[in-house]
CSV table of C-alpha atoms in Angstrom, one decimal:
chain,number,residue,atom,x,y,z
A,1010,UNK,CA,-1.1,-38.3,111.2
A,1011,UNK,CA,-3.4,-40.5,108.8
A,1012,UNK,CA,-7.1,-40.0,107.6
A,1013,UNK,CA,-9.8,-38.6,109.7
A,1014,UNK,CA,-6.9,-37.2,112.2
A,1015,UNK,CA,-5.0,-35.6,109.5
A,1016,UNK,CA,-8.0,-34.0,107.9
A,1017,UNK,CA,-9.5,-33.2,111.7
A,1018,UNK,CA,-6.1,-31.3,113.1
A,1019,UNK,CA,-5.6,-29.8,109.2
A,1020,UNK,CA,-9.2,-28.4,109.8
A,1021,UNK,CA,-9.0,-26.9,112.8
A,1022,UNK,CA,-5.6,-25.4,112.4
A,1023,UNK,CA,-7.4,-23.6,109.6
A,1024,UNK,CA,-9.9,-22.2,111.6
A,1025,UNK,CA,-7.9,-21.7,114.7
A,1026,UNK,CA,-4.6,-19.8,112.6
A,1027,UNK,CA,-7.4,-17.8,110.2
A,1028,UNK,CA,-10.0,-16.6,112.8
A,1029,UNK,CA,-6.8,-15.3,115.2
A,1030,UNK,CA,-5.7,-13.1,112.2
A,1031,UNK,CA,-9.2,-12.1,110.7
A,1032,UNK,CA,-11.0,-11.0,114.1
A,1033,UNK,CA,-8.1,-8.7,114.9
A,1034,UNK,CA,-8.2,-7.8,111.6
A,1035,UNK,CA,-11.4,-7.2,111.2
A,1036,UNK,CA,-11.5,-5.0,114.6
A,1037,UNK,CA,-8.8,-3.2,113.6
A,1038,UNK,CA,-10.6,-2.0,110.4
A,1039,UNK,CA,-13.8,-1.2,112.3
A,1040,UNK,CA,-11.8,1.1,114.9
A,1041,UNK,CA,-10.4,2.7,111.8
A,1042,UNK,CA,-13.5,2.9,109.9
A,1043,UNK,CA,-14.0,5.9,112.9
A,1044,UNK,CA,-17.8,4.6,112.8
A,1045,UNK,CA,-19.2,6.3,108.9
A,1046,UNK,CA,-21.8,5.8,108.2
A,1047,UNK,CA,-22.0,2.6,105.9
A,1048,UNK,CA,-24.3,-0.1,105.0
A,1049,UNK,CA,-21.0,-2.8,105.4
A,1050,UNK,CA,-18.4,-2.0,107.2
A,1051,UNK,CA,-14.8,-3.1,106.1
A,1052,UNK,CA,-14.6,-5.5,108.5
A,1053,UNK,CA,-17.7,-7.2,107.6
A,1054,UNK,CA,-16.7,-7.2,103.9
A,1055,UNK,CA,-13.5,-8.6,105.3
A,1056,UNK,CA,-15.7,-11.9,107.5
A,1057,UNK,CA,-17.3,-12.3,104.6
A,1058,UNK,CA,-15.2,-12.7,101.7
A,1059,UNK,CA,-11.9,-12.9,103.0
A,1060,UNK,CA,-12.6,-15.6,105.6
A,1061,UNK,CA,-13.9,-18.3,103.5
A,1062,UNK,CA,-10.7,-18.2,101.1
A,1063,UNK,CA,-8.2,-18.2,104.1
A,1064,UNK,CA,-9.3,-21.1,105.4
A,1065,UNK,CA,-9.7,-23.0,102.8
A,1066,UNK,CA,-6.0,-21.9,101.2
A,1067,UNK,CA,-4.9,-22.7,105.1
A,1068,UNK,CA,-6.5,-25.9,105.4
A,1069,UNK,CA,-4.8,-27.0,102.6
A,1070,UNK,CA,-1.3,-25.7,103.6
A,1071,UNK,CA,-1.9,-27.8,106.9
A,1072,UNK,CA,-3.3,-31.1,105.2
A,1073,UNK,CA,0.4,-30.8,102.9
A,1074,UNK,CA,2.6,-29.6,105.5
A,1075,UNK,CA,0.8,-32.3,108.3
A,1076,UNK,CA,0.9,-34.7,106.1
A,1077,UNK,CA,4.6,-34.7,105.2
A,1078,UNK,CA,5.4,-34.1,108.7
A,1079,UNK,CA,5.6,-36.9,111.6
A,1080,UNK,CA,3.8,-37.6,114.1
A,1081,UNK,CA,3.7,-34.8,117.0
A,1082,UNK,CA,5.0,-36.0,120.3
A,1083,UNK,CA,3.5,-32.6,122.5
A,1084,UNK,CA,0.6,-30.1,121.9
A,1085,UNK,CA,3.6,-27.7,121.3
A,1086,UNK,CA,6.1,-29.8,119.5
A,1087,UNK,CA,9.4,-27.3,118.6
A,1088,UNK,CA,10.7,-29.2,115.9
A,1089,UNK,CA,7.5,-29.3,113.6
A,1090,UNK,CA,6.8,-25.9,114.7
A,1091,UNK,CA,10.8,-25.0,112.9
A,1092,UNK,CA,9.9,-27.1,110.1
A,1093,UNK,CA,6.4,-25.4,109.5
A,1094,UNK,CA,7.7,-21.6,109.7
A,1095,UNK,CA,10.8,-23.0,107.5
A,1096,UNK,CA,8.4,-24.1,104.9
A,1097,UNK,CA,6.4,-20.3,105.5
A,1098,UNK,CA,9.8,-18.5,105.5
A,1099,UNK,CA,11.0,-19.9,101.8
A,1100,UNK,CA,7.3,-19.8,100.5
A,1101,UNK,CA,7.7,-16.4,102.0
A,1102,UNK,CA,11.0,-15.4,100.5
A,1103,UNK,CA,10.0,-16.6,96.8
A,1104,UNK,CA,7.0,-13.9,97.0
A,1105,UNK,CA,8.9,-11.3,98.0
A,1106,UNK,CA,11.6,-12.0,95.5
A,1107,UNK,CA,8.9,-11.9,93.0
A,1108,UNK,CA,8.0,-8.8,93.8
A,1109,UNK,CA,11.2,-7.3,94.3
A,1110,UNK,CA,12.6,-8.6,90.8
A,1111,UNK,CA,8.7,-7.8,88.9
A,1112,UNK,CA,8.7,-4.5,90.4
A,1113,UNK,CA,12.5,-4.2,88.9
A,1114,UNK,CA,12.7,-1.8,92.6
A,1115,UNK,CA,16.4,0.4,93.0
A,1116,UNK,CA,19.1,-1.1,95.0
A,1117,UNK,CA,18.3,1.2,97.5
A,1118,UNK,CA,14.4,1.1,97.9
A,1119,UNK,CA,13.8,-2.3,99.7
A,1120,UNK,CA,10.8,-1.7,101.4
A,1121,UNK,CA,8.8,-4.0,100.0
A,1122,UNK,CA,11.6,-6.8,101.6
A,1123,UNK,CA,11.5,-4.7,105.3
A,1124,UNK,CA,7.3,-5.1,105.2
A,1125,UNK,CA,7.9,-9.3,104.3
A,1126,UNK,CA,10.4,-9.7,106.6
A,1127,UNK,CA,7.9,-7.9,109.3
A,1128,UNK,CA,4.9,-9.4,107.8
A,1129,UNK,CA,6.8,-13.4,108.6
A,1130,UNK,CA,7.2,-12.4,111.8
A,1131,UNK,CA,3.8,-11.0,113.0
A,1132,UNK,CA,2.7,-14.4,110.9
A,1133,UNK,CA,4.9,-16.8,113.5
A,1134,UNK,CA,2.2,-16.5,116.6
A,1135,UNK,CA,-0.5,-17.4,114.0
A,1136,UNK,CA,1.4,-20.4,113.0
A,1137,UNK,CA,2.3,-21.3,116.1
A,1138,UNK,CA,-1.6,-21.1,117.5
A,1139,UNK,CA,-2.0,-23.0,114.3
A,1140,UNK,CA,0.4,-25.9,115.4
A,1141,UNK,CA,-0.5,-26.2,118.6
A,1142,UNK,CA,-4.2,-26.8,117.7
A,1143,UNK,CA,-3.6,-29.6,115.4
A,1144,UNK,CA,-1.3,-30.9,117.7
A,1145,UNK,CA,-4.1,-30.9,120.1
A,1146,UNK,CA,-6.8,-32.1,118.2
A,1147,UNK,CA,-4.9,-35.0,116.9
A,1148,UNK,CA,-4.4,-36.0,120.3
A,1149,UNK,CA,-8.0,-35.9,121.6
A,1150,UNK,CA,-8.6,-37.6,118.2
A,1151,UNK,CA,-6.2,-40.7,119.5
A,1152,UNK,CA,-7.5,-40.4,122.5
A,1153,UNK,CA,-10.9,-41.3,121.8
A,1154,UNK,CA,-9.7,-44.5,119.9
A,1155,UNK,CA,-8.1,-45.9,122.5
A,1156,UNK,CA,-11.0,-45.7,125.6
C-alpha cells in the first residue's frame, strides 16, 4: 500500500478496530453503572477520553504494520492477518513480561500472564475487523483509480 491508500486503510482500521472495542465497552460500563445517578457516566468519560487516544495509538500501529506489510490479495487475507496478531502477540508478551518481572510476582501467582494471554485473545476479532477494513478500503481506494 503507498500514500493516500496506506494512510486511508491505516485510518479506517483505526476507527473500525477502536469503535468495536469502545462501544461494547462503553455499554458494558453503563449496564454496570446500574443507572446512579451521575452527571457522566463511565461510559461517557470512557467516548470521551479514551477514544481519541485509541485511535490515534491504533492508527499508528496500522500505518507501521501496513506499511511493512505487502500488498493484500482479499478483504480477508490469512497471512497478513498471522503476521499482524504475531506482531500483537510479541508486543503483547514483552508487556506482560514487564509486568511479571516489575511486579517481582511468586512462581506460583501468574495471574497477571492468565488475564494477557485472555486479554490477546478477546483482542484477535478486533484485529481481525481491523484487517479486513483496511483490506477493504484499499481496494475501493484502487478501484476508483482505475474507472
Amino acid at each position: 500500500m503507498r500514500s493516500w491508500s496506506l494512510v486511508c486503510a491505516s485510518f479506517s482500521a483505526s476507527l473500525v478496530s477502536v469503535f468495536s472495542f469502545v462501544i461494547p465497552f462503553c455499554l458494558f460500563l453503563n449496564f454496570r453503572q446500574n443507572h446512579l445517578i451521575h452527571v457522566v457516566s463511565d461510559g461517557m468519560e470512557v467516548m470521551m477520553y479514551l477514544t481519541p487516544i485509541l485511535i490515534v495509538l491504533a492508527f499508528i500501529f496500522y500505518l507501521i504494520v501496513l506499511v511493512v506489510l505487502k500488498l493484500p490479495m482479499q478483504i480477508f487475507d490469512l497471512l497478513q492477518f498471522l503476521k499482524i496478531s504475531l506482531v500483537i502477540l510479541i508486543a503483547w508478551t514483552f508487556l506482560v513480561a514487564m509486568i511479571l518481572f516489575e511486579d517481582q510476582v511468586n512462581q506460583i501467582d501468574f495471574s497477571a500472564l492468565k488475564i494477557g494471554i485472555v486479554m490477546y485473545f478477546i483482542m484477535l476479532p478486533i484485529l481481525a475487523l481491523g484487517c479486513m477494513s483496511a483490506n477493504s478500503c484499499y481496494f475501493l481506494m484502487c478501484k476508483k483509480q482505475y474507472v
